[in-house]
Amino acid sequence: MTLVQNFEIFAPKLIDRKEYFSPGHRACQGCGEVLALRIILKALGDDVVISNATGCMEIISTAYPQTAWEVPYIHVAFENAAAVGSGVEAALKALRRKGRIPDRYVKSVAIAGDGGTADIGLQALSGAMERGHDLMFVCLDNEAYMNTGIQRSSETPFMAATTTSPAGKEIKGQRTGKKNVPEIMVAHGVPYVATACPSYPIDLVNKVKKAKAVKGPSYLHVFSMCPTGWRCASEITIKLGKLVVETGVFPLYEVENGKYRLTMEMPKKLRPVEDYLKHQGRFRHLSADDIKLVQKKVDYEIKKLMDKVGGLKGWDEK
Amino acid sequence: MGKRVGMEVGIAAAEAVALCNIDVAAVYPITPQSHIAEHLADIVHDGRINAEFITVESEHSSISACAGASAAGARVYTATSSQGLMLMHEILPIVSAMRLPVVMGNANRAISGPLNIWNDHTDIMPQRDCGWICMFAENGQEVIDMTIQSFKIAEHPDVMLPIVLNIDGFQLTHMIEPMEFPSQAQVNRFLPPRKPFVALHPDNPISMGCFNMPDIFTESMKAKETALRNSKKIIVKIWNEWGKLFGRHYRPVETYKAKGAKTLILTMGSMGETASVAVDEMRKKGASVGLVKMRLWRPLPIEELRAAIKGAKTLIVMDRAISFGGAGGPVATDIKSYLFQDKSRPRIVNYIMGLGGRDVTVDDFIAMTKKAAKKKEDTFEFYGVRE
């Protein structure tokens, strides 16, 4: 890692001290998702409207008549955060043009979990991005349906055990790997796509600010550690978020106008995936051979990403 | 008063929406659609109104986008039909619970299976319990008038509920009829820009769509029920205002030669016009027949209906949908349960007919009325089944 990036990592003073997500919400101890949300809202500031999908962050924050949200917030249903966000954006645009609301820019931001993004919400997300709304979409990916009792999603990693992909005698957990939604968003021509993780708060803040600045669609895929669903100790949340990056399981990168850039430089030799897997109950059933298989998959994905980082030009570069 | 023009009713509906100066429309062309959305697109793309037109990727997203836009304070419209309305179903009760004044034109058409696409009321009936104000138009003029009225009703601070205006698919949406449009100035006076009670904006950050624990959910449901019931007062008030301005009067239950009639036919939607011709034919031959037309389906105007059917011996309820394995057509079932306790009430003969675009002619109404005269008790049956 370069010096400058190290400086950024250890400069939390740069983050807004104001809280936009009130304490006293109902999230689990050690929740990485709510930490990500708190940082994201700090980076977004006041002038936003949030459209949230049904899920953990919705259910822990809005038990009527209470709310943890200090910014305007709407929840309609599970699969439609992007569609609701499109409507909010269209309304803000039209009403501002017609002089019915103050003449200043307000960003429409949709937030959903991995189910509300990659599974049931994928159609609405694809539609909103394709239509080119001035909409920032944030996926808080905790790699399963945690709110409903840890069922597998298309973001559950290879071989992870969930209640619907259990570690059985015949089938050892999740049979597929993660659906690559950032890549799907790049294919939509979304001008700014990035991955992030709250263990790297400054990196996350920078990406949120970049995504917010885009006058058009942008997409942020945020790795959100979940001690409850992953069967691990709640005090290792931040450590897990670091390990997932250092092992290359979840690399941090951004794609601006089609151009890939690593935002956390990869060390020459990545840590073995076992360092990340061994802390989590959902991978407890993996044998030495299974871990080798996981390692192989991770190596393959990293190589694919590195090829893009090295070989691609941005859409705006001739 | 504007001059009479000949126009397709679907196009007229879009023109009426344009007169209302909407801010956002979201539509999807699920099989089938009407010309409402297409013509609205023309209007927006020609810059005739200052609005955002969202071409969503599904009906589920169209109603979701409408919810978001309405929550942000916009005047919002969508048009749908059949399968599209069925796909919206999940979101409909959320829109009414959140008290979002969305106006929707529904070109009534049969729901699949089998695939059909032609006119009946099987699409709207499964949405009956979603807490929306639900009205039926009978002809093109009513579509124009009721579309404009709907925005005023939905956005009224004492209502704040979504409205679905039912426009019979093909039989009405695709007909070319003579109609009159109010002028833009008249509509502007009748319907000023929406002033939302609250809206999503950073100047007043609020949370919408918070979940309810068991200790408050029942109260939320009661509040919605009360709001929907109370909306009738405002609906009638706004209809009266319209009547004074334009000379065209609207009531929750309309009657035609119903006073003192022994037998009454009850319809909803475009069928009323055919039925009224049948009433005239039968009256010529001395039969004591009249017509009752329900304009308002939710909230159900039972007081007005009771007054309209007073003294009748037979009430023939025409249902263009059925609750399979249940007590008959949804309209008859509702009316029966309301009248169950009444000491003197008409015998209710319920016909399920006009399904999936099957034409119901003047002769059919006469035949059904004759058949109904022979019934000794409440019945329900299909009419016109080829066996």
XYZ file of C-alpha atoms in Angstrom, chain A residues 194-307:
114
model
C -17.576 1.032 -7.309
C -17.119 -1.558 -4.614
C -16.465 -0.511 -1.038
C -16.271 -1.766 2.522
C -16.832 0.093 5.817
C -13.514 -1.235 7.171
C -12.010 1.336 4.774
C -14.147 4.336 5.750
C -12.277 7.041 3.840
C -12.344 4.980 0.682
C -16.082 4.481 1.204
C -16.646 8.202 1.799
C -14.678 9.126 -1.328
C -16.715 6.716 -3.430
C -20.029 7.926 -2.055
C -19.015 11.508 -2.871
C -18.002 10.505 -6.393
C -21.207 8.538 -6.900
C -23.260 11.460 -5.612
C -21.492 13.903 -7.912
C -22.496 11.951 -11.043
C -25.456 13.663 -12.736
C -26.908 10.372 -13.803
C -26.966 6.805 -12.543
C -24.270 5.495 -10.219
C -23.867 2.240 -8.350
C -22.058 1.352 -5.152
C -21.654 -2.247 -3.987
C -20.770 -2.213 -0.293
C -19.501 -5.299 1.459
C -21.395 -5.425 4.770
C -20.096 -7.726 7.467
C -22.790 -9.669 9.330
C -21.662 -11.460 12.494
C -25.183 -12.838 13.082
C -25.539 -14.405 9.662
C -21.940 -15.417 9.218
C -21.703 -17.060 12.619
C -18.750 -15.118 13.917
C -17.808 -12.957 16.876
C -19.266 -9.461 16.762
C -15.986 -7.781 17.729
C -14.165 -8.957 14.591
C -16.431 -7.083 12.135
C -13.804 -4.534 11.104
C -11.092 -7.177 10.964
C -13.240 -9.315 8.649
C -13.785 -6.364 6.361
C -10.032 -5.904 6.123
C -9.343 -9.608 5.621
C -11.882 -9.884 2.802
C -9.960 -7.193 0.926
C -6.472 -8.403 1.826
C -7.273 -11.948 0.660
C -8.681 -10.641 -2.610
C -12.108 -12.154 -1.915
C -13.724 -8.716 -2.247
C -11.378 -6.317 -4.036
C -12.031 -2.590 -3.771
C -12.191 -0.884 -7.132
C -14.095 1.691 -9.108
C -15.126 1.931 -12.738
C -15.394 5.450 -14.092
C -16.805 5.682 -17.604
C -15.762 2.112 -18.221
C -12.242 2.527 -16.830
C -11.289 0.205 -13.984
C -9.089 1.383 -11.129
C -8.095 -0.374 -7.924
C -8.666 1.963 -4.998
C -6.798 -0.261 -2.555
C -3.624 -1.430 -4.149
C -3.271 -5.202 -4.060
C -0.226 -6.404 -2.137
C 2.123 -8.404 -4.418
C 1.127 -11.557 -2.624
C -2.457 -11.725 -1.367
C -3.164 -13.368 1.964
C -4.530 -16.915 1.666
C -8.345 -17.038 1.698
C -8.204 -19.315 4.697
C -7.247 -16.290 6.825
C -10.663 -14.837 6.003
C -12.723 -18.034 6.015
C -11.514 -19.485 9.309
C -13.229 -16.880 11.506
C -16.706 -17.662 10.223
C -19.097 -20.430 11.188
C -20.629 -20.418 7.720
C -17.338 -21.831 6.344
C -16.660 -24.157 9.297
C -17.488 -27.276 7.262
C -14.850 -26.602 4.597
C -12.079 -29.234 4.309
C -8.526 -28.384 3.260
C -9.459 -29.414 -0.281
C -12.573 -27.233 -0.227
C -10.485 -24.242 0.814
C -8.173 -24.923 -2.127
C -11.219 -24.830 -4.391
C -12.309 -21.489 -2.927
C -8.750 -20.166 -3.332
C -8.788 -21.204 -6.989
C -12.025 -19.326 -7.621
C -10.749 -16.204 -5.877
C -7.480 -16.298 -7.851
C -9.455 -16.616 -11.070
C -11.714 -13.649 -10.281
C -8.743 -11.481 -9.256
C -6.979 -12.279 -12.507
C -10.086 -11.299 -14.467
C -10.258 -8.010 -12.593
C -6.524 -7.285 -13.027
C -6.852 -7.843 -16.777
